[in-house]
Amino acid sequence: MLRILGKASSINVRKVLWTCAELTLPFELEEWGSGFKSTDTPAFLALNPNAMVPMHSIPPRREPGPGSINGLTGRHRT
């Protein structure tokens, strides 16, 4: 699931939220920025050294197992 870091009142964060909604992408919003968690913390700076929102985080992709569909081509992995 896509993790979006920012605040919904930010126009740039809203653009990301709208895009996710239009594409029906599952996401979770974590409130960061003015009035919420500070973007100057070491935890946020480790993700984005510029301390700017929106920031997104995608979990690492797992390698598909045997017999699973490979990408969007519909071909089976050999």
Short mmCIF file of N, CA and C in Angstrom, two decimals:
data_model
loop_
_atom_site.label_atom_id
_atom_site.label_comp_id
_atom_site.label_asym_id
_atom_site.label_seq_id
_atom_site.Cartn_x
_atom_site.Cartn_y
_atom_site.Cartn_z
N MET A 1 0.84 -1.17 0.00
CA MET A 1 0.00 0.00 0.00
C MET A 1 0.90 1.24 0.00
N LEU A 2 0.47 2.23 -0.73
CA LEU A 2 1.17 3.50 -0.84
C LEU A 2 0.97 4.30 0.44
N ARG A 3 2.05 4.82 0.98
CA ARG A 3 2.00 5.64 2.18
C ARG A 3 2.33 7.06 1.78
N ILE A 4 1.39 7.99 2.00
CA ILE A 4 1.59 9.39 1.63
C ILE A 4 1.80 10.20 2.90
N LEU A 5 2.91 10.94 2.93
CA LEU A 5 3.23 11.77 4.08
C LEU A 5 3.01 13.22 3.70
N GLY A 6 2.17 13.91 4.43
CA GLY A 6 1.84 15.30 4.16
C GLY A 6 0.54 15.65 4.84
N LYS A 7 0.00 16.80 4.56
CA LYS A 7 -1.30 17.18 5.15
C LYS A 7 -2.29 17.45 4.04
N ALA A 8 -3.51 17.01 4.25
CA ALA A 8 -4.53 17.08 3.22
C ALA A 8 -4.87 18.52 2.84
N SER A 9 -4.54 19.48 3.68
CA SER A 9 -4.84 20.88 3.34
C SER A 9 -3.82 21.47 2.36
N SER A 10 -2.72 20.76 2.11
CA SER A 10 -1.71 21.21 1.15
C SER A 10 -2.18 20.89 -0.26
N ILE A 11 -2.16 21.87 -1.15
CA ILE A 11 -2.62 21.65 -2.53
C ILE A 11 -1.80 20.56 -3.22
N ASN A 12 -0.50 20.49 -2.95
CA ASN A 12 0.32 19.47 -3.60
C ASN A 12 0.00 18.07 -3.07
N VAL A 13 -0.30 17.98 -1.79
CA VAL A 13 -0.70 16.68 -1.24
C VAL A 13 -2.07 16.30 -1.81
N ARG A 14 -2.98 17.25 -1.92
CA ARG A 14 -4.30 16.96 -2.49
C ARG A 14 -4.19 16.43 -3.91
N LYS A 15 -3.25 16.93 -4.69
CA LYS A 15 -3.06 16.42 -6.06
C LYS A 15 -2.73 14.93 -6.04
N VAL A 16 -1.87 14.54 -5.10
CA VAL A 16 -1.50 13.13 -4.97
C VAL A 16 -2.71 12.31 -4.51
N LEU A 17 -3.45 12.83 -3.53
CA LEU A 17 -4.63 12.12 -3.03
C LEU A 17 -5.69 11.96 -4.13
N TRP A 18 -5.92 13.01 -4.89
CA TRP A 18 -6.89 12.94 -6.00
C TRP A 18 -6.47 11.91 -7.04
N THR A 19 -5.18 11.91 -7.36
CA THR A 19 -4.67 10.95 -8.35
C THR A 19 -4.87 9.53 -7.85
N CYS A 20 -4.55 9.27 -6.60
CA CYS A 20 -4.75 7.93 -6.03
C CYS A 20 -6.22 7.54 -6.07
N ALA A 21 -7.09 8.48 -5.75
CA ALA A 21 -8.53 8.19 -5.76
C ALA A 21 -9.01 7.89 -7.19
N GLU A 22 -8.56 8.66 -8.15
CA GLU A 22 -8.96 8.44 -9.55
C GLU A 22 -8.48 7.10 -10.07
N LEU A 23 -7.28 6.69 -9.65
CA LEU A 23 -6.71 5.43 -10.10
C LEU A 23 -7.08 4.26 -9.21
N THR A 24 -7.90 4.53 -8.20
CA THR A 24 -8.31 3.56 -7.18
C THR A 24 -7.10 2.83 -6.57
N LEU A 25 -6.06 3.59 -6.28
CA LEU A 25 -4.88 3.04 -5.62
C LEU A 25 -5.10 3.08 -4.11
N PRO A 26 -4.86 1.99 -3.42
CA PRO A 26 -4.98 2.02 -1.97
C PRO A 26 -3.83 2.84 -1.38
N PHE A 27 -4.15 3.68 -0.41
CA PHE A 27 -3.11 4.51 0.22
C PHE A 27 -3.50 4.80 1.65
N GLU A 28 -2.52 5.22 2.41
CA GLU A 28 -2.78 5.71 3.76
C GLU A 28 -2.06 7.04 3.89
N LEU A 29 -2.71 8.01 4.50
CA LEU A 29 -2.16 9.35 4.68
C LEU A 29 -1.65 9.51 6.10
N GLU A 30 -0.40 9.92 6.23
CA GLU A 30 0.17 10.28 7.53
C GLU A 30 0.34 11.79 7.53
N GLU A 31 -0.25 12.43 8.53
CA GLU A 31 -0.21 13.89 8.62
C GLU A 31 1.16 14.39 9.07
N TRP A 32 1.86 15.05 8.17
CA TRP A 32 3.17 15.66 8.43
C TRP A 32 3.12 17.08 7.91
N GLY A 33 3.87 17.96 8.52
CA GLY A 33 3.94 19.35 8.07
C GLY A 33 3.40 20.30 9.12
N SER A 34 3.28 21.55 8.80
CA SER A 34 2.85 22.60 9.71
C SER A 34 1.55 22.22 10.43
N GLY A 35 1.59 22.23 11.76
CA GLY A 35 0.42 21.87 12.55
C GLY A 35 0.32 20.39 12.86
N PHE A 36 1.18 19.58 12.28
CA PHE A 36 1.19 18.13 12.51
C PHE A 36 2.61 17.73 12.89
N LYS A 37 3.03 16.53 12.56
CA LYS A 37 4.40 16.11 12.84
C LYS A 37 5.36 16.98 12.05
N SER A 38 6.46 17.35 12.67
CA SER A 38 7.45 18.21 12.01
C SER A 38 8.25 17.44 10.96
N THR A 39 8.47 18.08 9.83
CA THR A 39 9.29 17.46 8.78
C THR A 39 10.78 17.64 9.04
N ASP A 40 11.13 18.31 10.13
CA ASP A 40 12.54 18.51 10.48
C ASP A 40 13.07 17.42 11.40
N THR A 41 12.30 16.39 11.64
CA THR A 41 12.75 15.31 12.52
C THR A 41 13.68 14.37 11.76
N PRO A 42 14.57 13.69 12.48
CA PRO A 42 15.46 12.74 11.81
C PRO A 42 14.71 11.64 11.04
N ALA A 43 13.56 11.22 11.57
CA ALA A 43 12.79 10.16 10.90
C ALA A 43 12.31 10.63 9.52
N PHE A 44 11.81 11.85 9.42
CA PHE A 44 11.34 12.36 8.13
C PHE A 44 12.51 12.68 7.22
N LEU A 45 13.56 13.31 7.77
CA LEU A 45 14.72 13.67 6.96
C LEU A 45 15.41 12.45 6.37
N ALA A 46 15.30 11.30 7.04
CA ALA A 46 15.88 10.06 6.49
C ALA A 46 15.14 9.65 5.22
N LEU A 47 13.84 9.98 5.14
CA LEU A 47 13.05 9.66 3.95
C LEU A 47 13.19 10.72 2.87
N ASN A 48 13.24 12.00 3.29
CA ASN A 48 13.33 13.11 2.36
C ASN A 48 14.21 14.21 2.96
N PRO A 49 15.48 14.27 2.57
CA PRO A 49 16.40 15.26 3.13
C PRO A 49 16.00 16.71 2.86
N ASN A 50 15.09 16.94 1.93
CA ASN A 50 14.63 18.30 1.63
C ASN A 50 13.54 18.76 2.60
N ALA A 51 13.02 17.86 3.42
CA ALA A 51 11.98 18.15 4.42
C ALA A 51 10.73 18.75 3.78
N MET A 52 10.36 18.28 2.60
CA MET A 52 9.19 18.80 1.89
C MET A 52 8.12 17.72 1.78
N VAL A 53 6.86 18.18 1.76
CA VAL A 53 5.74 17.28 1.49
C VAL A 53 5.12 17.70 0.17
N PRO A 54 4.46 16.83 -0.58
CA PRO A 54 4.19 15.45 -0.22
C PRO A 54 5.40 14.55 -0.42
N MET A 55 5.40 13.52 0.36
CA MET A 55 6.42 12.48 0.28
C MET A 55 5.67 11.17 0.24
N HIS A 56 6.11 10.24 -0.56
CA HIS A 56 5.45 8.94 -0.58
C HIS A 56 6.45 7.85 -0.29
N SER A 57 5.94 6.78 0.21
CA SER A 57 6.77 5.63 0.53
C SER A 57 6.03 4.39 0.04
N ILE A 58 6.72 3.57 -0.70
CA ILE A 58 6.15 2.34 -1.23
C ILE A 58 6.91 1.18 -0.62
N PRO A 59 6.21 0.18 -0.07
CA PRO A 59 6.93 -0.97 0.50
C PRO A 59 7.78 -1.65 -0.56
N PRO A 60 8.89 -2.25 -0.16
CA PRO A 60 9.73 -2.94 -1.15
C PRO A 60 8.94 -4.03 -1.85
N ARG A 61 9.23 -4.19 -3.12
CA ARG A 61 8.52 -5.18 -3.94
C ARG A 61 9.11 -6.55 -3.69
N ARG A 62 8.23 -7.52 -3.51
CA ARG A 62 8.70 -8.89 -3.33
C ARG A 62 8.81 -9.57 -4.68
N GLU A 63 9.76 -10.44 -4.79
CA GLU A 63 9.94 -11.23 -6.01
C GLU A 63 8.79 -12.21 -6.12
N PRO A 64 8.12 -12.28 -7.29
CA PRO A 64 7.00 -13.22 -7.43
C PRO A 64 7.45 -14.66 -7.31
N GLY A 65 6.57 -15.48 -6.79
CA GLY A 65 6.88 -16.90 -6.63
C GLY A 65 6.70 -17.66 -7.94
N PRO A 66 7.04 -18.93 -7.94
CA PRO A 66 6.90 -19.75 -9.15
C PRO A 66 5.44 -19.82 -9.60
N GLY A 67 5.22 -19.72 -10.88
CA GLY A 67 3.89 -19.83 -11.45
C GLY A 67 3.07 -18.55 -11.39
N SER A 68 3.62 -17.48 -10.84
CA SER A 68 2.85 -16.24 -10.78
C SER A 68 2.96 -15.47 -12.09
N ILE A 69 2.04 -14.57 -12.30
CA ILE A 69 2.05 -13.75 -13.51
C ILE A 69 3.23 -12.79 -13.44
N ASN A 70 3.97 -12.69 -14.53
CA ASN A 70 5.14 -11.82 -14.59
C ASN A 70 4.74 -10.48 -15.18
N GLY A 71 4.61 -9.46 -14.32
CA GLY A 71 4.29 -8.12 -14.80
C GLY A 71 2.89 -8.05 -15.39
N LEU A 72 2.72 -7.18 -16.37
CA LEU A 72 1.41 -6.98 -16.96
C LEU A 72 1.25 -7.71 -18.29
N THR A 73 2.25 -8.48 -18.68
CA THR A 73 2.22 -9.11 -20.00
C THR A 73 1.35 -10.34 -20.04
N GLY A 74 1.06 -10.93 -18.87
CA GLY A 74 0.28 -12.16 -18.86
C GLY A 74 1.12 -13.41 -19.07
N ARG A 75 2.42 -13.23 -19.27
CA ARG A 75 3.28 -14.40 -19.44
C ARG A 75 3.63 -14.96 -18.08
N HIS A 76 3.74 -16.28 -18.02
CA HIS A 76 4.14 -16.92 -16.78
C HIS A 76 5.65 -16.91 -16.67
N ARG A 77 6.09 -16.77 -15.45
CA ARG A 77 7.52 -16.76 -15.18
C ARG A 77 8.07 -18.16 -15.36
N THR A 78 9.23 -18.27 -15.98
CA THR A 78 9.83 -19.60 -16.18
C THR A 78 11.02 -19.80 -15.30
#
